[in-house]
Short mmCIF file of N, CA and C in Angstrom, two decimals:
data_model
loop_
_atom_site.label_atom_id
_atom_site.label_comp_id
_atom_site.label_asym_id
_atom_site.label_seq_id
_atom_site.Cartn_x
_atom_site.Cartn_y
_atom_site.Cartn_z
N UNK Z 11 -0.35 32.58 163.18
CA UNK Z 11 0.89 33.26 162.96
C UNK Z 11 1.67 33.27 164.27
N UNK Z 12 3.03 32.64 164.22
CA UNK Z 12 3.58 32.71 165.53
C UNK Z 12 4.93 33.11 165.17
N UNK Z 13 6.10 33.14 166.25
CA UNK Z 13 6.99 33.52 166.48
C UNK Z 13 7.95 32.93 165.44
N UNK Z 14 8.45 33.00 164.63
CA UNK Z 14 9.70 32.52 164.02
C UNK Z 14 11.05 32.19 164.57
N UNK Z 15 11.10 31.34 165.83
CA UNK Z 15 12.38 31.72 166.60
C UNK Z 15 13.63 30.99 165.58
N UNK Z 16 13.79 30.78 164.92
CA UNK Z 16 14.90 30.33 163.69
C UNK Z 16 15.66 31.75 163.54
N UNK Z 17 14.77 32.64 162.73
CA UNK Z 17 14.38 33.78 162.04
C UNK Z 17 15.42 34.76 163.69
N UNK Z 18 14.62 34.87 164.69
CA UNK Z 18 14.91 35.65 165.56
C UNK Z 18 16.42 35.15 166.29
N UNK Z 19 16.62 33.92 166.38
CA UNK Z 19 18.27 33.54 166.46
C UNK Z 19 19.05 34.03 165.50
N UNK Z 20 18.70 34.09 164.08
CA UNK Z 20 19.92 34.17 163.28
C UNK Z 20 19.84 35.63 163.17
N UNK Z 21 18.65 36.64 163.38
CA UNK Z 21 18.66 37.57 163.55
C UNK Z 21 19.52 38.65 164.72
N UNK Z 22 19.28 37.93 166.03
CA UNK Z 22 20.46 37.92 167.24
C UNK Z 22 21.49 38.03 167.08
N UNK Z 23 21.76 36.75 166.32
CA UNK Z 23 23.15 36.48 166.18
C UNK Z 23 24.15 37.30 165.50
N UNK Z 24 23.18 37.98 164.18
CA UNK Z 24 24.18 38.73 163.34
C UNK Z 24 24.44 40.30 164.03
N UNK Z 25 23.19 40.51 165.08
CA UNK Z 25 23.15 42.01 165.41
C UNK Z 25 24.68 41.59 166.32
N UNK Z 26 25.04 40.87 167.37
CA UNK Z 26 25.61 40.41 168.20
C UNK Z 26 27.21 40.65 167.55
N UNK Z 27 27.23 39.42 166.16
CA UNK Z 27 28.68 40.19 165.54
C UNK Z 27 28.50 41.56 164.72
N UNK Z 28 27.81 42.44 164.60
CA UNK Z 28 27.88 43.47 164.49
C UNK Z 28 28.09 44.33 165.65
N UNK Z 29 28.00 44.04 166.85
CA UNK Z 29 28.01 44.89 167.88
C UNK Z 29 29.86 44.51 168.39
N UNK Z 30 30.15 43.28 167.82
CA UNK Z 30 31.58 43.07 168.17
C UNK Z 30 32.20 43.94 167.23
N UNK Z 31 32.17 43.78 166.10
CA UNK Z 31 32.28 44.53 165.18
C UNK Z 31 32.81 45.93 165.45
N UNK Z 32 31.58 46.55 165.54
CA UNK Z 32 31.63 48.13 166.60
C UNK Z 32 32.60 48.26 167.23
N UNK Z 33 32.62 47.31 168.33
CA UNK Z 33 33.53 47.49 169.00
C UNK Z 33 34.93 47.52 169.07
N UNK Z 34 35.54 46.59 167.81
CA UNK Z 34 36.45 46.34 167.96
C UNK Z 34 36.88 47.88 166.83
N UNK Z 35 35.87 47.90 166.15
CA UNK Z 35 36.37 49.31 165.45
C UNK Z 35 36.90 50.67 166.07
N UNK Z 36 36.04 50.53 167.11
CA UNK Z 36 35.97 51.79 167.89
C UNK Z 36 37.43 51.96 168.93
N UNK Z 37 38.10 50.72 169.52
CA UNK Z 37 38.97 50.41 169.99
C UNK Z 37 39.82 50.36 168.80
N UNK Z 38 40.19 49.90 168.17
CA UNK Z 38 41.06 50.43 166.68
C UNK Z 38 41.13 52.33 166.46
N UNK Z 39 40.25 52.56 166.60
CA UNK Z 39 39.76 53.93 166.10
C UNK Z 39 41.04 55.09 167.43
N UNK Z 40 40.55 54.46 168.79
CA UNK Z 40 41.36 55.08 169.99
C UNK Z 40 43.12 54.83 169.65
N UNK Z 41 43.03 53.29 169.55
CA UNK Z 41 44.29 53.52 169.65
C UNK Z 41 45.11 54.31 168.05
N UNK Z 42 44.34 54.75 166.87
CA UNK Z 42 44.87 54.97 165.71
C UNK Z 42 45.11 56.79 166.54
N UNK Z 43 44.17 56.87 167.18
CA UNK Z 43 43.84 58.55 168.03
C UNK Z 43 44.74 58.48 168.64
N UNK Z 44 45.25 57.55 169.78
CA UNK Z 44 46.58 57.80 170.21
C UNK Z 44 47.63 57.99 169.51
N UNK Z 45 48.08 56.97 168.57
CA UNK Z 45 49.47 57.12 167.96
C UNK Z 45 49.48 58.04 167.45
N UNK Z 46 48.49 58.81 167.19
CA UNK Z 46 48.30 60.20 165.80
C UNK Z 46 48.83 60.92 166.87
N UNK Z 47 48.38 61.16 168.04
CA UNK Z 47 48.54 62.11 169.36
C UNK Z 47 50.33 61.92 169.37
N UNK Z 48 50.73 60.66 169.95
CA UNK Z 48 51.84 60.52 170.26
C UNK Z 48 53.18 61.31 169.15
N UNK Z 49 52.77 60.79 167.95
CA UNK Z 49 53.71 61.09 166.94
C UNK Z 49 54.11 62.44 166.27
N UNK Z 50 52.87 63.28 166.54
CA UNK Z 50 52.20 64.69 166.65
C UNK Z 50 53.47 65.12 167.72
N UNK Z 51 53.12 64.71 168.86
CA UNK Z 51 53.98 65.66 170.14
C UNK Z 51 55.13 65.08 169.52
N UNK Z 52 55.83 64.27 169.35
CA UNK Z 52 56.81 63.92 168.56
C UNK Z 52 58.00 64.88 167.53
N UNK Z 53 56.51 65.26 166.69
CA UNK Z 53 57.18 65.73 165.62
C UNK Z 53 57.72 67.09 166.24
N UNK Z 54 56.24 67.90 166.99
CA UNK Z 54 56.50 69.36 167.67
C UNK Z 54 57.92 69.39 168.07
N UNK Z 55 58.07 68.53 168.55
CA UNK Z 55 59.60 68.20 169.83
C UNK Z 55 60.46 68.44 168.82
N UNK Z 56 60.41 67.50 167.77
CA UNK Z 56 61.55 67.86 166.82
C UNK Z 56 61.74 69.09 166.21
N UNK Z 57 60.59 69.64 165.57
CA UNK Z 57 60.86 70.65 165.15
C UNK Z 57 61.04 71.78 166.34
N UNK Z 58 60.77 71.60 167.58
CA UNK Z 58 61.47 72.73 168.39
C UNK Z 58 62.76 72.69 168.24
N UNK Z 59 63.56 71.24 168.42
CA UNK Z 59 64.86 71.09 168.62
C UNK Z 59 65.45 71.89 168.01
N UNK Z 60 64.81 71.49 166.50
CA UNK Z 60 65.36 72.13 165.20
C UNK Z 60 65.02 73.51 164.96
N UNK Z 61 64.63 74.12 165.56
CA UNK Z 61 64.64 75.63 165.46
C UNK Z 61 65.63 75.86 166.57
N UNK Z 62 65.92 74.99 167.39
CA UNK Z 62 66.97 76.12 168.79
C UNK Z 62 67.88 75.33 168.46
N UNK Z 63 68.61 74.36 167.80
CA UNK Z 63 69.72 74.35 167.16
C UNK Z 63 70.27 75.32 165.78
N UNK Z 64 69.02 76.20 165.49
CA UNK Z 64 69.41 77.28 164.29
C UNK Z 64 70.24 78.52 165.36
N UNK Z 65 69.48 78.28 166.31
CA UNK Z 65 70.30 79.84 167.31
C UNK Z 65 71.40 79.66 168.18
N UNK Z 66 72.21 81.07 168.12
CA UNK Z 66 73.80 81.01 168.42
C UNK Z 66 73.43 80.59 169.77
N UNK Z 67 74.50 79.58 169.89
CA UNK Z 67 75.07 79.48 171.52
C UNK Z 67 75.02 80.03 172.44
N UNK Z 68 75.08 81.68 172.56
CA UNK Z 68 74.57 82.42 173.46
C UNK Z 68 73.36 83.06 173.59
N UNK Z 69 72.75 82.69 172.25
CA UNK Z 69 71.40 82.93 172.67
C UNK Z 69 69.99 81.92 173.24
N UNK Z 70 70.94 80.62 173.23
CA UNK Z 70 70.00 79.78 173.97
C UNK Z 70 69.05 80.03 175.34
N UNK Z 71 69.94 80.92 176.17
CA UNK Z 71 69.06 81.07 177.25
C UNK Z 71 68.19 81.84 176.88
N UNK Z 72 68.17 83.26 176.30
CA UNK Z 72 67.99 83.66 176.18
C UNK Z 72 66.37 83.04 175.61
N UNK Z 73 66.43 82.05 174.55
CA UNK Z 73 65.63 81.70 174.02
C UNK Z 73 64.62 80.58 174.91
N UNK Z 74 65.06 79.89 175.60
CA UNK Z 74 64.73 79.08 176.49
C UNK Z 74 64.26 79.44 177.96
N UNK Z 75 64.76 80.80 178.40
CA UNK Z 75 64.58 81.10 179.68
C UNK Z 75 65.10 79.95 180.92
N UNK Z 76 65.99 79.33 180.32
CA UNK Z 76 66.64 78.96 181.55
C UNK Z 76 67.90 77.91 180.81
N UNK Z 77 68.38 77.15 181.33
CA UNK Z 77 69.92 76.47 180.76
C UNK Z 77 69.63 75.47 179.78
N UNK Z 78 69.89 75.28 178.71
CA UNK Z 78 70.13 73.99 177.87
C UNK Z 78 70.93 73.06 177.98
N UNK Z 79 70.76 71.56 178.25
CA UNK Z 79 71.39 70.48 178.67
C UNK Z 79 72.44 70.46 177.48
N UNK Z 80 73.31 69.88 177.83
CA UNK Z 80 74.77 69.76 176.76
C UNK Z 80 74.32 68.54 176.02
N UNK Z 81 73.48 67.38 176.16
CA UNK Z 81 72.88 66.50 175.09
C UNK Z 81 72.39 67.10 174.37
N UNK Z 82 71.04 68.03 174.61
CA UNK Z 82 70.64 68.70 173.73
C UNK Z 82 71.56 69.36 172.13
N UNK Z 83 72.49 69.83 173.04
CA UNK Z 83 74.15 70.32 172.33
C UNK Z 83 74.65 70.08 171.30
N UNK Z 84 74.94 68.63 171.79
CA UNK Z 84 75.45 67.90 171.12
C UNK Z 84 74.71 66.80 170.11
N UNK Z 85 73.87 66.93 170.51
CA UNK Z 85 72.41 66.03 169.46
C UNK Z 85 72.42 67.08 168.40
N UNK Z 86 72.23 68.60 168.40
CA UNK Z 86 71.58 68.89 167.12
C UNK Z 86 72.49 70.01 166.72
N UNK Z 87 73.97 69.48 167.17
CA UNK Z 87 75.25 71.04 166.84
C UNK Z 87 75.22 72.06 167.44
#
């Protein structure tokens, strides 16, 4: 009874694209984790905008604790 090296190559071989495999999943997986991250702070942003464009003009500072840029302003009325 001896070694099957046929058997143990094709055996290699498949662990080998399975380990690419892995990998490339796992790198898929980060960057799906980033964009989720990115689009997330995204949305927050918007919906802040959109709550301090609901409040009067003079209460921006008030709400902000310090000055609101006139883009801001004029981006969301």
């Amino acid at each position: 009874m001896g070694i099957n090296f046929k058997q143990s190559q094709a055996s290699l071989a498949a662990a080998n694209r399975i380990a690419l495999d892995l990998e490339r999943i796992l790198k898929e997986q980060d960057e799906l984790i980033s964009g989720t991250k990115v689009a997330a702070s995204h949305a927050k942003e918007s919906q802040v905008l959109l709550e301090l464009a609901k409040l009067p003009v003079d209460r921006l500072k008030d709400a902000t604790e310090e000055t609101v840029r006139i883009e801001t302003l004029r981006k969301y009325g």
